[in-house]
Structures are given as structure tokens and as C-alpha cells.
PDB file of C-alpha atoms in Angstrom:
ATOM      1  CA  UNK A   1     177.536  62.304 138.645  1.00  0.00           C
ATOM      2  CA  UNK A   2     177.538  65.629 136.811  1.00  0.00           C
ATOM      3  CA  UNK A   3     176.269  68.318 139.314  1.00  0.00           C
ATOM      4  CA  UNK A   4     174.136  71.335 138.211  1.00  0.00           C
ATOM      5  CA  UNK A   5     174.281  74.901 139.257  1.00  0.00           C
ATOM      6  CA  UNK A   6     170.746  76.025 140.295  1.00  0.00           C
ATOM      7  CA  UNK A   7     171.063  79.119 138.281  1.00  0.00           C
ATOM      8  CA  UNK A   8     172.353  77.523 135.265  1.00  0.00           C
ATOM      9  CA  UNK A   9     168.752  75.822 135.327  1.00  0.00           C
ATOM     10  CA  UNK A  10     166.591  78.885 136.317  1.00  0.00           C
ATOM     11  CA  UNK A  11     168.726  81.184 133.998  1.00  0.00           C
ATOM     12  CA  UNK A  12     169.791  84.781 134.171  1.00  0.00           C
ATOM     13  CA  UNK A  13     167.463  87.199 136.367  1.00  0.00           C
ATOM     14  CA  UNK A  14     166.293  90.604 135.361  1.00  0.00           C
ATOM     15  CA  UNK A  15     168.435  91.730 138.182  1.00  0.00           C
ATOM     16  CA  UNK A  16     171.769  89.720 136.715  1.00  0.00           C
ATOM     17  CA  UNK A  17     170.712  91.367 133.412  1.00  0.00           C
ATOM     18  CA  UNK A  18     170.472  95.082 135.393  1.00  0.00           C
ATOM     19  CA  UNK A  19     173.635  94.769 136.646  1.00  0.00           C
ATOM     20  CA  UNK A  20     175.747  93.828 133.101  1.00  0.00           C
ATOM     21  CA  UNK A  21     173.650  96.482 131.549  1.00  0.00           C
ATOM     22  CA  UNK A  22     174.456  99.069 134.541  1.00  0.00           C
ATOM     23  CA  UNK A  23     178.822  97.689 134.557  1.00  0.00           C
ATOM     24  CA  UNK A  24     178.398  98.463 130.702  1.00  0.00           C
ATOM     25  CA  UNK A  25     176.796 101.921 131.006  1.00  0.00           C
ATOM     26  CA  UNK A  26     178.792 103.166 134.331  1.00  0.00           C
ATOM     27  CA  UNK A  27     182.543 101.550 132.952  1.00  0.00           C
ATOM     28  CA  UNK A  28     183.075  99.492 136.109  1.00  0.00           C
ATOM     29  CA  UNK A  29     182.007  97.656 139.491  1.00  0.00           C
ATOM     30  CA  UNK A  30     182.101 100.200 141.840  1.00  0.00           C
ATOM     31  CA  UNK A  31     179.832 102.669 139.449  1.00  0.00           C
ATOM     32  CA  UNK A  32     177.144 100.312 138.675  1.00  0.00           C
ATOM     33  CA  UNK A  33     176.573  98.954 142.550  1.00  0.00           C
ATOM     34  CA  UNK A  34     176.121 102.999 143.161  1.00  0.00           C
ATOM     35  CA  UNK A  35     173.836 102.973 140.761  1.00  0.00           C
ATOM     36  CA  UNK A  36     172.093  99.783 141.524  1.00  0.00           C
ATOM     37  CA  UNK A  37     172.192 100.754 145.303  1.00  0.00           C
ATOM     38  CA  UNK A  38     174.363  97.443 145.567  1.00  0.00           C
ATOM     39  CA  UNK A  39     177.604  96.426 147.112  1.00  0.00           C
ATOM     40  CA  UNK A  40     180.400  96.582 144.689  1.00  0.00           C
ATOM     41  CA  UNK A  41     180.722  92.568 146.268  1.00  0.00           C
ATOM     42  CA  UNK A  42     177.036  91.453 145.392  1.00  0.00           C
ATOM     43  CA  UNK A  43     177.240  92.622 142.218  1.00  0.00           C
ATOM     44  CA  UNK A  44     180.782  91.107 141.307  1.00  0.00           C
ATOM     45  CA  UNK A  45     179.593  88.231 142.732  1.00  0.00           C
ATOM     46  CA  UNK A  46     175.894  88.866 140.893  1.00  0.00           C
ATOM     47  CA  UNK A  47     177.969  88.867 137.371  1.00  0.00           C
ATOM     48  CA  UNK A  48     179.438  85.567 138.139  1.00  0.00           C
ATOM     49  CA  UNK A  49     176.948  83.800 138.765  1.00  0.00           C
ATOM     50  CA  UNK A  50     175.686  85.173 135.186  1.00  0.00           C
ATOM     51  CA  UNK A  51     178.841  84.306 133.741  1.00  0.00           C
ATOM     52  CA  UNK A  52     177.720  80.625 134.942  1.00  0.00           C
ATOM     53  CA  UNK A  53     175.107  80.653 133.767  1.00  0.00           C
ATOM     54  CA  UNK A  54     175.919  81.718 129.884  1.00  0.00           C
ATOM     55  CA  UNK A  55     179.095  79.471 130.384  1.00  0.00           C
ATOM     56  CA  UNK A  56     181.113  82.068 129.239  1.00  0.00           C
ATOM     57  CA  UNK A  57     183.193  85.217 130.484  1.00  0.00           C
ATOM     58  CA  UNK A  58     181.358  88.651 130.343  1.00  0.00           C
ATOM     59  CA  UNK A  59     183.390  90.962 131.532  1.00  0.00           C
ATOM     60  CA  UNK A  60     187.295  91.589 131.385  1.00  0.00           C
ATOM     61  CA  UNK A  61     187.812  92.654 135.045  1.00  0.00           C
ATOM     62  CA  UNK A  62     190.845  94.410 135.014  1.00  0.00           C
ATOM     63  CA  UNK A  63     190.985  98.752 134.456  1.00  0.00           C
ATOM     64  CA  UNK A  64     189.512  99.849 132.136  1.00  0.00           C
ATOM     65  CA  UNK A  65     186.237  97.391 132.414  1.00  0.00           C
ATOM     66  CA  UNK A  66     185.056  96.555 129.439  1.00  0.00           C
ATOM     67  CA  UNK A  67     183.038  93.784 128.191  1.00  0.00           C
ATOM     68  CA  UNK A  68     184.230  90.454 126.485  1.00  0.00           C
ATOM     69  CA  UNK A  69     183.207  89.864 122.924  1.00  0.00           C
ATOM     70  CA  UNK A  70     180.614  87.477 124.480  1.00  0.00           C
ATOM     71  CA  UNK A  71     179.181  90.826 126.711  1.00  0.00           C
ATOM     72  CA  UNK A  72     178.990  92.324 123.570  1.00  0.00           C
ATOM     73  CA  UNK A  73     176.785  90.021 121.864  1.00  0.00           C
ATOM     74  CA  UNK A  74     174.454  89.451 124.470  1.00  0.00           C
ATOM     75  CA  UNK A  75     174.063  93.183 126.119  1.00  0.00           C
ATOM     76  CA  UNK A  76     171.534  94.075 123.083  1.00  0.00           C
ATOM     77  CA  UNK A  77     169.461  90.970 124.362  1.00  0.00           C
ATOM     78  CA  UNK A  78     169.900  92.087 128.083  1.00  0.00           C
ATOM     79  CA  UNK A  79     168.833  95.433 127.320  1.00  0.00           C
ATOM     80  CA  UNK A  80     165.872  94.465 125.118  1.00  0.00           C
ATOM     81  CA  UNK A  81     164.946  91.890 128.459  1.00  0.00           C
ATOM     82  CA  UNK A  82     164.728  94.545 130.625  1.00  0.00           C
ATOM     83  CA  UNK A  83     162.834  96.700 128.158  1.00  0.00           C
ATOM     84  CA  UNK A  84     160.361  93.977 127.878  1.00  0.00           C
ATOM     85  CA  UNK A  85     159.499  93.389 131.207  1.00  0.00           C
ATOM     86  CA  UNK A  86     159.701  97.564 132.491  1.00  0.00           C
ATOM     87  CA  UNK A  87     157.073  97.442 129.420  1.00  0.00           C
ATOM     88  CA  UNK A  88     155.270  94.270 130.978  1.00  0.00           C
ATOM     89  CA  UNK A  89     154.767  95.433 134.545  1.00  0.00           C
ATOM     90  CA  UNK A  90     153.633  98.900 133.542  1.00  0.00           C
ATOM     91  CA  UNK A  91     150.686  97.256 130.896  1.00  0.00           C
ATOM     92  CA  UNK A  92     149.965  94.785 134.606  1.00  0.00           C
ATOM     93  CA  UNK A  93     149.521  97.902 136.184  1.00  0.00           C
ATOM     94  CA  UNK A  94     147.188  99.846 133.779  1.00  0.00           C
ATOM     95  CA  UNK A  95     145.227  96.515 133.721  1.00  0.00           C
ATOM     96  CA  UNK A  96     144.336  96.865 137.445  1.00  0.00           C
ATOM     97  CA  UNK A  97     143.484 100.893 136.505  1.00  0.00           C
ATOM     98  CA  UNK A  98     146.389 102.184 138.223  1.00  0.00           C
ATOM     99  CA  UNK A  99     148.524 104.738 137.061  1.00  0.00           C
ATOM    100  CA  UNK A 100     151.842 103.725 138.085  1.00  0.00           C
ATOM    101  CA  UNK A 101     154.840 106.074 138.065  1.00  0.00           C
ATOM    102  CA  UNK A 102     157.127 105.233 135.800  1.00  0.00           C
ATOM    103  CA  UNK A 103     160.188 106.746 133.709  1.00  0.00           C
ATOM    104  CA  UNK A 104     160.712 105.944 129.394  1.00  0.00           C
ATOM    105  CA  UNK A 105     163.472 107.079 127.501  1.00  0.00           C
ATOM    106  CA  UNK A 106     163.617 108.848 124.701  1.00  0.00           C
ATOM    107  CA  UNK A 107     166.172 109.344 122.040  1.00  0.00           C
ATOM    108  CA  UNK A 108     166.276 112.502 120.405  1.00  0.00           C
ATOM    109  CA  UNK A 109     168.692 114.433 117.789  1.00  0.00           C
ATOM    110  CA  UNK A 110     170.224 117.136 118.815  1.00  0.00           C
ATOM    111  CA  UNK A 111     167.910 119.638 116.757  1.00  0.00           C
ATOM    112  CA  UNK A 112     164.993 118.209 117.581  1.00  0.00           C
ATOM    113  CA  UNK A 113     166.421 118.364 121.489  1.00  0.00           C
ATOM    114  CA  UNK A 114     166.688 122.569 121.384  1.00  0.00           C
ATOM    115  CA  UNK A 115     164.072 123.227 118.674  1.00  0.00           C
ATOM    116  CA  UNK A 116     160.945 120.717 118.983  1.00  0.00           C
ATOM    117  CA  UNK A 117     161.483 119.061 122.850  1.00  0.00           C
ATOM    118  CA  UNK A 118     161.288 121.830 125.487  1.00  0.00           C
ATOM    119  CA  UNK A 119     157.481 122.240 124.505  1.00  0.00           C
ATOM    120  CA  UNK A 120     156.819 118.506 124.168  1.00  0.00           C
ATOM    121  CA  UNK A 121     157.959 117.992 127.769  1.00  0.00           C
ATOM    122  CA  UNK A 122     155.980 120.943 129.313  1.00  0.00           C
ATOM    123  CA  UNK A 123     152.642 119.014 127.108  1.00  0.00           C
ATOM    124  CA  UNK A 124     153.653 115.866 128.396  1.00  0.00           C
ATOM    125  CA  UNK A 125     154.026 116.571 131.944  1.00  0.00           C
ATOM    126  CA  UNK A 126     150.703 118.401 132.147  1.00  0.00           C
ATOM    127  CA  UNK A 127     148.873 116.057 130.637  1.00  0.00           C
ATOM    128  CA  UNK A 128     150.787 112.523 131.187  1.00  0.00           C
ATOM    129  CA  UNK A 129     151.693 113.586 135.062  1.00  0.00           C
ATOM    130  CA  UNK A 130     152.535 109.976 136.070  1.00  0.00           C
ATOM    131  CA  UNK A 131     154.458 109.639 132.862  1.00  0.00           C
ATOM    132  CA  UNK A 132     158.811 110.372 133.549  1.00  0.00           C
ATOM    133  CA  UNK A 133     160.678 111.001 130.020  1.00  0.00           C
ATOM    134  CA  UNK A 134     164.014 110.715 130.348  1.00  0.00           C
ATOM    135  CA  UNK A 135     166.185 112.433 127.056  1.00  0.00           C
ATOM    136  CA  UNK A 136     168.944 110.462 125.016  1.00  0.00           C
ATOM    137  CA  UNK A 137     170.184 112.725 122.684  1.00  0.00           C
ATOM    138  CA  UNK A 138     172.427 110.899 120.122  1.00  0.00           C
ATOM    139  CA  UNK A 139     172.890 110.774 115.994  1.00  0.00           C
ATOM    140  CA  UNK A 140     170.815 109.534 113.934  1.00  0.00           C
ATOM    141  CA  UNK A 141     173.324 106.458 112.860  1.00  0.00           C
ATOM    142  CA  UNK A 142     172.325 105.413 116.720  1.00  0.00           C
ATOM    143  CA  UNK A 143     169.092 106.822 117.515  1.00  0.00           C
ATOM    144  CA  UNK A 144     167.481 103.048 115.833  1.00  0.00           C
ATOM    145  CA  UNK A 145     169.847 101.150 116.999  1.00  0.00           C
ATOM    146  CA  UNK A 146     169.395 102.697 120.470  1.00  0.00           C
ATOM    147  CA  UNK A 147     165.536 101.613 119.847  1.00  0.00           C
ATOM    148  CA  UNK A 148     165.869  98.165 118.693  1.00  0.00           C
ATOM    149  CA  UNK A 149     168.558  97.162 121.837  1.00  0.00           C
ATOM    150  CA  UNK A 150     166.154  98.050 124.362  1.00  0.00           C
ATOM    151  CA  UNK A 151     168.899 101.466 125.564  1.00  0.00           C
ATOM    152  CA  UNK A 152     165.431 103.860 124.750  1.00  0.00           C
ATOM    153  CA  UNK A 153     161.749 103.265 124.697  1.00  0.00           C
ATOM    154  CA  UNK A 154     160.801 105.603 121.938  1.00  0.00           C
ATOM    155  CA  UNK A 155     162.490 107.829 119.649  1.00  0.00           C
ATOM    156  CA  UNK A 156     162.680 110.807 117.104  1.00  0.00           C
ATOM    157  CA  UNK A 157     163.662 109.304 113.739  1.00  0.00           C
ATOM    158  CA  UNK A 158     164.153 111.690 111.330  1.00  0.00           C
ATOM    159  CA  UNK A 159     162.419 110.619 108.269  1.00  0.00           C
ATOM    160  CA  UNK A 160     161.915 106.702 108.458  1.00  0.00           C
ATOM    161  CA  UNK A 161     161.853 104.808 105.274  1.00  0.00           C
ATOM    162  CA  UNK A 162     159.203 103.033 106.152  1.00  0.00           C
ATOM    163  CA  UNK A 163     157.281 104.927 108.429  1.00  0.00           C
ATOM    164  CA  UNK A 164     157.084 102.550 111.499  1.00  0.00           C
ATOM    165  CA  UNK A 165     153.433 100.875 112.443  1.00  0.00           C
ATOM    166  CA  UNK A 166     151.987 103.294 115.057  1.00  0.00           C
ATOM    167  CA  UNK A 167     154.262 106.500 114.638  1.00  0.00           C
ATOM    168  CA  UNK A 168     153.057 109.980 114.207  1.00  0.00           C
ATOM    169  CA  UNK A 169     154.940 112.647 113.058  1.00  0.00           C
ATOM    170  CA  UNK A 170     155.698 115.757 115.482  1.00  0.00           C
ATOM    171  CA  UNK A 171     157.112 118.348 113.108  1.00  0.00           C
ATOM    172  CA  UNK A 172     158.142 119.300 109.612  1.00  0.00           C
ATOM    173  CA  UNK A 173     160.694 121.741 108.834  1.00  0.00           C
ATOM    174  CA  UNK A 174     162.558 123.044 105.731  1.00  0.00           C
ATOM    175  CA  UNK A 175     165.937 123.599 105.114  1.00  0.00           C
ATOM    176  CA  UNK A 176     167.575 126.870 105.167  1.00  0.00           C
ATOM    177  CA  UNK A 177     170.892 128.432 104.074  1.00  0.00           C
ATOM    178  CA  UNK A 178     172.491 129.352 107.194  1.00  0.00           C
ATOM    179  CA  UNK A 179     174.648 132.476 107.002  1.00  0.00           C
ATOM    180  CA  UNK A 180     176.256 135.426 108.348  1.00  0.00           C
ATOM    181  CA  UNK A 181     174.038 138.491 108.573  1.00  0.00           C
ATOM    182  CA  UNK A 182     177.112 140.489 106.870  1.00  0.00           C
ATOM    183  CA  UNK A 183     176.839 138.042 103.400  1.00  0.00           C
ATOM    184  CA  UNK A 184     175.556 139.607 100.975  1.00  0.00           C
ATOM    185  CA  UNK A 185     172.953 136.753 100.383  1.00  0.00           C
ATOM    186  CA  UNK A 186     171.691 137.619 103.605  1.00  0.00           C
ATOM    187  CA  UNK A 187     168.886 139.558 103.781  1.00  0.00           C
ATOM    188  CA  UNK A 188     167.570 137.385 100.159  1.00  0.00           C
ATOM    189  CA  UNK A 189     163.538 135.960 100.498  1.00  0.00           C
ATOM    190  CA  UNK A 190     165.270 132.612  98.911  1.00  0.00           C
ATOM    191  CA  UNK A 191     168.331 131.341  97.879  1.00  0.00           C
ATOM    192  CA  UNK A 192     169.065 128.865  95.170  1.00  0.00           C
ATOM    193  CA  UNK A 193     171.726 126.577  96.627  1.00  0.00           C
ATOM    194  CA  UNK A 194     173.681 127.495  93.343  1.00  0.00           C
ATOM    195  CA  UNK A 195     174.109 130.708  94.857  1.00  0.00           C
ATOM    196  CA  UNK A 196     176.075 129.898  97.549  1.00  0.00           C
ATOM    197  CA  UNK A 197     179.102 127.586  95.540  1.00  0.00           C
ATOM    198  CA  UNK A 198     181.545 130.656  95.659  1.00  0.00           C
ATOM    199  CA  UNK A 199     181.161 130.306  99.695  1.00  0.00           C
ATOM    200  CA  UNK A 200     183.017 127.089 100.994  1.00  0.00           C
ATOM    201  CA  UNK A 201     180.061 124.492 102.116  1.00  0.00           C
ATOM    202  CA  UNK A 202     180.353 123.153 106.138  1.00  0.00           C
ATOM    203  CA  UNK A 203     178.323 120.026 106.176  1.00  0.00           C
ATOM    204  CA  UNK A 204     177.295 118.466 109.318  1.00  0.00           C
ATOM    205  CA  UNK A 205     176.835 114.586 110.126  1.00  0.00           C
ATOM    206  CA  UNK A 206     174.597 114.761 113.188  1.00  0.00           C
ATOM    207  CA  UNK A 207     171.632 113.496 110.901  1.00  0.00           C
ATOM    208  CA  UNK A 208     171.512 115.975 108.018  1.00  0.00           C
ATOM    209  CA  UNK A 209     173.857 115.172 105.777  1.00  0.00           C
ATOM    210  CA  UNK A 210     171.634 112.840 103.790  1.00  0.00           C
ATOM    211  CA  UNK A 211     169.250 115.708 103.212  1.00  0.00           C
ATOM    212  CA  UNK A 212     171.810 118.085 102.320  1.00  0.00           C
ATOM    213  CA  UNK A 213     172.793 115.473  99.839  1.00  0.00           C
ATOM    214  CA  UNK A 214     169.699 114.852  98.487  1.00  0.00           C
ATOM    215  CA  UNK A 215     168.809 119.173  98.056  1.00  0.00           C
ATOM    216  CA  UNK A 216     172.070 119.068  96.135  1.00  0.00           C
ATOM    217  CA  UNK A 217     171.208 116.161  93.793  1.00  0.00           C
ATOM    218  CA  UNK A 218     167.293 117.891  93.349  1.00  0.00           C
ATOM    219  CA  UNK A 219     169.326 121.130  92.188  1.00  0.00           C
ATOM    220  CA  UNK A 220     171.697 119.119  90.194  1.00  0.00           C
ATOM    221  CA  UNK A 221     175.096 119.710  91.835  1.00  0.00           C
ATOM    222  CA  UNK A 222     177.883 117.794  93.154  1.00  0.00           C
ATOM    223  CA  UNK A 223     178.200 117.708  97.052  1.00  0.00           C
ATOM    224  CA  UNK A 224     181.726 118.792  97.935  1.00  0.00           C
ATOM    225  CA  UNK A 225     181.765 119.807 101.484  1.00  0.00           C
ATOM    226  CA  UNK A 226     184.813 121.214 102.598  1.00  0.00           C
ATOM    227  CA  UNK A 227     184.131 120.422 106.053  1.00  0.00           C
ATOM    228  CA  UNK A 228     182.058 118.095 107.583  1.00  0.00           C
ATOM    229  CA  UNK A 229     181.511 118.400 111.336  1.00  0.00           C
ATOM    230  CA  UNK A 230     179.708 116.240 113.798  1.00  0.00           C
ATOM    231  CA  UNK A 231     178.473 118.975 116.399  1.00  0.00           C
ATOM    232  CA  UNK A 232     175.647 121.379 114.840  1.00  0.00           C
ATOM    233  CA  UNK A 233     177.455 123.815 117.274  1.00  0.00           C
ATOM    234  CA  UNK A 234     180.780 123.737 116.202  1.00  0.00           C
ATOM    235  CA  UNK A 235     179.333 124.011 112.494  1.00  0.00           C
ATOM    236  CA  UNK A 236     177.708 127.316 113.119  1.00  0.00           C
ATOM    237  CA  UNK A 237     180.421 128.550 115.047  1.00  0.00           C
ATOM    238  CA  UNK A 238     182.709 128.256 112.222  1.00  0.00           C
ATOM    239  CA  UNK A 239     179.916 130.059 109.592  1.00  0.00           C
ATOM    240  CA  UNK A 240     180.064 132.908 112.289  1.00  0.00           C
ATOM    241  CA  UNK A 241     183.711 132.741 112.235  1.00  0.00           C
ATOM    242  CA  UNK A 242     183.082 133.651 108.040  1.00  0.00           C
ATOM    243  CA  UNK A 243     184.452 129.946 107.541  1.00  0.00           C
ATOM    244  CA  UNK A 244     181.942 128.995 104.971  1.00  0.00           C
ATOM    245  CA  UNK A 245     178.004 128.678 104.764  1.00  0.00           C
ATOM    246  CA  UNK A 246     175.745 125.307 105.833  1.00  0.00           C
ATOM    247  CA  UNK A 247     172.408 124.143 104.579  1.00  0.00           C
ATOM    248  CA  UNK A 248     170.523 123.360 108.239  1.00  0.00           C
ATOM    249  CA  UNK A 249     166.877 122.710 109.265  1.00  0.00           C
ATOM    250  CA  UNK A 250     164.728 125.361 110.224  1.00  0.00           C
ATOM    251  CA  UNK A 251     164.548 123.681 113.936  1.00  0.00           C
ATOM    252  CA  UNK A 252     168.263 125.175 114.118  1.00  0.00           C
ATOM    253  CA  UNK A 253     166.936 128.834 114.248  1.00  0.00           C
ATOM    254  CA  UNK A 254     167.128 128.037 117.651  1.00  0.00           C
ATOM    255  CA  UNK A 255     170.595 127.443 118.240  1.00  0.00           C
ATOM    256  CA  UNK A 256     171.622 130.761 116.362  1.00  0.00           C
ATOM    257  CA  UNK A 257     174.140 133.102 117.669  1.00  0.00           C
ATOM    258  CA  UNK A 258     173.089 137.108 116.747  1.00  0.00           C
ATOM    259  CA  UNK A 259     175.605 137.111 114.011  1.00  0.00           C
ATOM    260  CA  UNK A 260     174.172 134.630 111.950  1.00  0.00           C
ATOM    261  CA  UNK A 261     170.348 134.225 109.994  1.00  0.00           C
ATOM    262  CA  UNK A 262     168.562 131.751 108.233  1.00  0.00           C
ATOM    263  CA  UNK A 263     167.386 132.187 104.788  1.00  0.00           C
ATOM    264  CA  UNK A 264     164.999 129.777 102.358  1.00  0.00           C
ATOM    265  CA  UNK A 265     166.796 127.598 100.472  1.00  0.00           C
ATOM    266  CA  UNK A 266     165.900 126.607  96.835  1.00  0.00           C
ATOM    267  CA  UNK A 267     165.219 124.111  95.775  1.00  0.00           C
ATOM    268  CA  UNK A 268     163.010 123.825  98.770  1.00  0.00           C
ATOM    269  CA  UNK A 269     163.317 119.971 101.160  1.00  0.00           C
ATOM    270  CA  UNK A 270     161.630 119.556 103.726  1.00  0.00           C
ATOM    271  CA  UNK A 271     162.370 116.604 106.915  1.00  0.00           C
ATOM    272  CA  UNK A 272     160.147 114.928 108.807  1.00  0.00           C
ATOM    273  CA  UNK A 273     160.622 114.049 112.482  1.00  0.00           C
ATOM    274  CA  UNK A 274     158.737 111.249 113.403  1.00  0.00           C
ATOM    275  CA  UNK A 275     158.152 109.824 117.238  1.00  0.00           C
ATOM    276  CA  UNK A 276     158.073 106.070 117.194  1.00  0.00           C
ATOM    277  CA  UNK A 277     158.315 102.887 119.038  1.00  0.00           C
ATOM    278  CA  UNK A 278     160.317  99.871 118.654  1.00  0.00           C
ATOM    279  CA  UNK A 279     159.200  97.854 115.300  1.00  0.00           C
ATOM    280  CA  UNK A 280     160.774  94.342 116.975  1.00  0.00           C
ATOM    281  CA  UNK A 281     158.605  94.301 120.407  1.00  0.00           C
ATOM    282  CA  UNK A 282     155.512  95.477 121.670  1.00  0.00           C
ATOM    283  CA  UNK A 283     156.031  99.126 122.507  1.00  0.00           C
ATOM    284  CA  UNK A 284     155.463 100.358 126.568  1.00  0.00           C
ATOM    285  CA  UNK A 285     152.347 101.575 127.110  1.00  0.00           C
ATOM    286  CA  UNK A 286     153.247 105.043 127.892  1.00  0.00           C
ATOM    287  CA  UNK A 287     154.998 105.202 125.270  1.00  0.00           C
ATOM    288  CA  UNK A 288     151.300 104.649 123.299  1.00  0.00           C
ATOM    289  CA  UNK A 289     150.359 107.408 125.830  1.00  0.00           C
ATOM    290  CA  UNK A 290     153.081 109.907 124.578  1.00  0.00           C
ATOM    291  CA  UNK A 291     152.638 109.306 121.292  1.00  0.00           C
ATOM    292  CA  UNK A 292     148.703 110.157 121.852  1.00  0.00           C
ATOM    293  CA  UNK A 293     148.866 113.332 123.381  1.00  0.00           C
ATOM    294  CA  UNK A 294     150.786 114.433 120.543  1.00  0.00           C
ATOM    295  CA  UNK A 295     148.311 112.880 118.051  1.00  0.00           C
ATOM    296  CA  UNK A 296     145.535 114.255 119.704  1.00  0.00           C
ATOM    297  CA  UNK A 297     147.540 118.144 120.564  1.00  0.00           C
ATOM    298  CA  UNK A 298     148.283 117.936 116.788  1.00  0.00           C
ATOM    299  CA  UNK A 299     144.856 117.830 115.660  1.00  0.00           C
ATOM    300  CA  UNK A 300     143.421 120.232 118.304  1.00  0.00           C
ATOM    301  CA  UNK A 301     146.170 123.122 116.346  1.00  0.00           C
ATOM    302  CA  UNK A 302     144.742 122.103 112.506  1.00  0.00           C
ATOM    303  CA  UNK A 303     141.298 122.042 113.623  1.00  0.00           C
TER     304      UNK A 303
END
């Protein structure tokens, strides 16, 4: 007679799920019990009992840890799981009236992290006190993904075709020319982006390119970078290093070294940076919360 594992019947815990999430985050054993405030043994022992469960292996347990392609598949679930029910016993709690301290996190881009964030947090923690963001910055290629898995609550998309359900937008800014405050462009009320093709054009992929693609198709020009560079601070390191020029948000102005200035670019684009929930699962309430206050602090500056 065929016998029956008890947790193959009950199947995986949110603590089983914690811990493959925690081995995948932390690269091994010993990192996620630390985090976990486990024994390395309970949660090797934990993970196979998962790995009985899903009748498969998860993780290859030999240096470095990584997952199996089966870990892989299933760790978007896991985190989504957990997501779900952080999200489930915080609405539980706001049913009985209680305000229960609890973190969300949030995944930014890295302009919106120096230029738009520092002020958002100081307006969230006055007026969400019992509210704990905690900051993912990333690209935008993984900010949505980042959202849909279940890694972040909430995020700063950076205008979402479609707008999602529910979000609300936190700033607009225009793009500039970016450029040293030697070039002779510099000290210009505009720029026409035709202007600046005798200066070589340093492009960068954390999340603007498509913009910068778009401003050169409005003006009618072909986009030849002749770099393009992942770190917005490398980028504007090389303009001040007389490199080449960039076409950047107006958010950047606060990443500028003295040597360099931003300038109106024509023709003018604007972006949109939106703060949003997941569109595949109800979003955590304090997430709604968030999202609020910044409805609600939005309209208190137009009116």
C-alpha cells in the first residue's frame, strides 16, 4: 500500500515558501537561516520537505547555490504567495481597526530614487506612521516584473501604457540637454536636439532610452548613440569628462556635479512617473494608503 507524506497532502507552507524565497535572495543556506532567524539545519531540512512536496528538486546544493530550473519556475509563484497573504493579514488587521505595523516595498528607478523619493518618504512617515517602505531601486525592464512576482508591493513605472486601475501619478518632468557649463550651448533658454549632432550623444538604458528615442523621432532624426550606459552616474561623469552630451529628465538635476547644467530641450517630451500596484492581485492595503496620501498631498498643492 502506497504511503503518503503528510505534507505532500497539506502542501507547501508560507514558511517553506519564505525560506526558497530567502535561499534565492541571500545565495545560500547559511544566509537565509540568518535571515529567517533559523538554523542553517531546519531550513535545509525545511526545503526538503518542499522539495517533497512539489516532487521535484529545488535547489542545486552544492557552491554556488542556485536554484534548479524547477526553483525557477515556481519562485515567481512563491513570491506572489507570500505577497498575498503579508497583503491578507494586514486587510484582517484593518478590519478589527488596528493599525498594524507593517513594512511594503517599493521599486523605484534610480531618478525617481534621488529626485522625487526623499520627500515622499518624509510625507509618508508623517502621515502613514505605522506604514514601513522599504526601497528597490532597479530598471525599468524589472521594475514590472518585480511587481507582478510578488519581489515589491508597489512601484514607480515610468509611463505605463495602460495606466494601471488605481494608479496616480507623482510627478512629471521634461527632458533636458545635459551639458557641460563650458559648451557653448550652455547658457541657451532651449535647445533643439539638432543642435547638439556635432557633440557625440551618451544614451543611457536605466529607463530613458525609449524617451530619448521617441524626442529624436518627434524632431525627425536618427538615434545613433555612441554610447549607451546603464548607470545615470557613469553617463554624466563621462559628459563632465567632455565625452559627449545626453538628453536626461529634469529629476536628474539632482544628481549634477558643478561642472555640468541642464538646458530645455526642443522638441519638448515630457515622462510621467506613475505609483502603482500590482494589476494581477489585489493590491496591500497600505499600499492603497500610500498611494492616497499622495492623491490627496497632490491636490492640497493645485488647489
Amino acid at each position: 500500500m502506497q504511503r503518503f507524506d503528510e505534507s505532500e497532502l497539506m502542501g507547501p507552507t508560507l514558511r517553506q515558501l519564505e525560506i526558497l524565497v530567502a535561499i534565492a535572495d541571500h545565495g545560500g543556506f547559511g544566509a537565509a537561516a540568518d535571515v529567517l532567524g533559523m538554523s542553517q539545519s531546519s531550513v535545509s531540512h525545511s526545503l526538503s520537505s518542499l522539495e517533497r512536496t512539489v516532487q521535484g528538486e529545488l535547489v542545486h546544493r552544492v557552491a554556488p547555490v542556485r536554484l534548479t530550473r524547477l526553483g525557477e519556475a515556481l519562485l515567481p509563484h512563491a513570491r506572489a504567495t507570500l505577497a498575498g497573504a503579508r497583503a491578507f493579514n494586514i486587510a484582517a488587521a484593518a478590519h478589527r481597526g488596528a493599525d498594524t505595523a507593517a513594512p511594503i516595498a517599493l521599486a523605484v528607478p534610480p531618478t525617481a530614487a534621488h529626485g522625487l523619493l526623499p520627500d515622499l518618504m518624509v510625507l509618508w512617515r508623517e502621515r502613514l506612521p505605522h506604514v514601513q517602505v522599504k526601497i528597490f531601486e532597479g530598471f525599468d525592464e524589472e521594475l514590472g516584473r518585480w511587481l507582478e512576482d510578488g519581489t515589491v508591493d508597489a512601484a514607480v513605472l515610468i509611463d505605463p501604457d495602460p495606466v494601471p486601475p488605481g494608479a496616480v501619478t507623482l510627478a512629471t518632468d521634461t527632458f533636458h540637454a545635459v551639458v557641460r557649463r563650458d559648451h557653448p550651448l550652455a547658457g541657451q533658454n532651449s535647445i533643439d536636439l539638432a543642435d547638439l549632432l556635432d557633440d557625440p550623444l551618451l544614451s543611457s538604458t536605466a529607463g530613458c532610452e525609449p524617451q530619448v528615442r521617441r524626442l529624436h523621432s518627434l524632431a525627425g532624426l536618427r538615434y545613433q548613440p555612441a554610447q549607451r550606459i546603464r548607470e545615470v552616474t557613469t553617463l554624466l561623469s563621462m559628459v563632465e569628462a567632455g565625452l559627449g552630451v545626453a538628453a536626461v529628465p529634469s529629476l536628474t538635476a539632482n544628481l549634477l556635479p558643478e561642472a555640468l547644467t541642464l538646458v530645455p530641450l526642443l522638441p519638448r517630451l515630457d515622462r510621467h512617473l506613475v505609483l502603482t500596484g500590482p494589476t494581477t492581485r489585489p493590491w496591500h492595503p497600505y499600499v492603497t494608503a500610500v498611494r492616497d496620501v499622495c492623491e490627496n498631498h497632490t491636490r492640497s498643492q493645485q488647489a
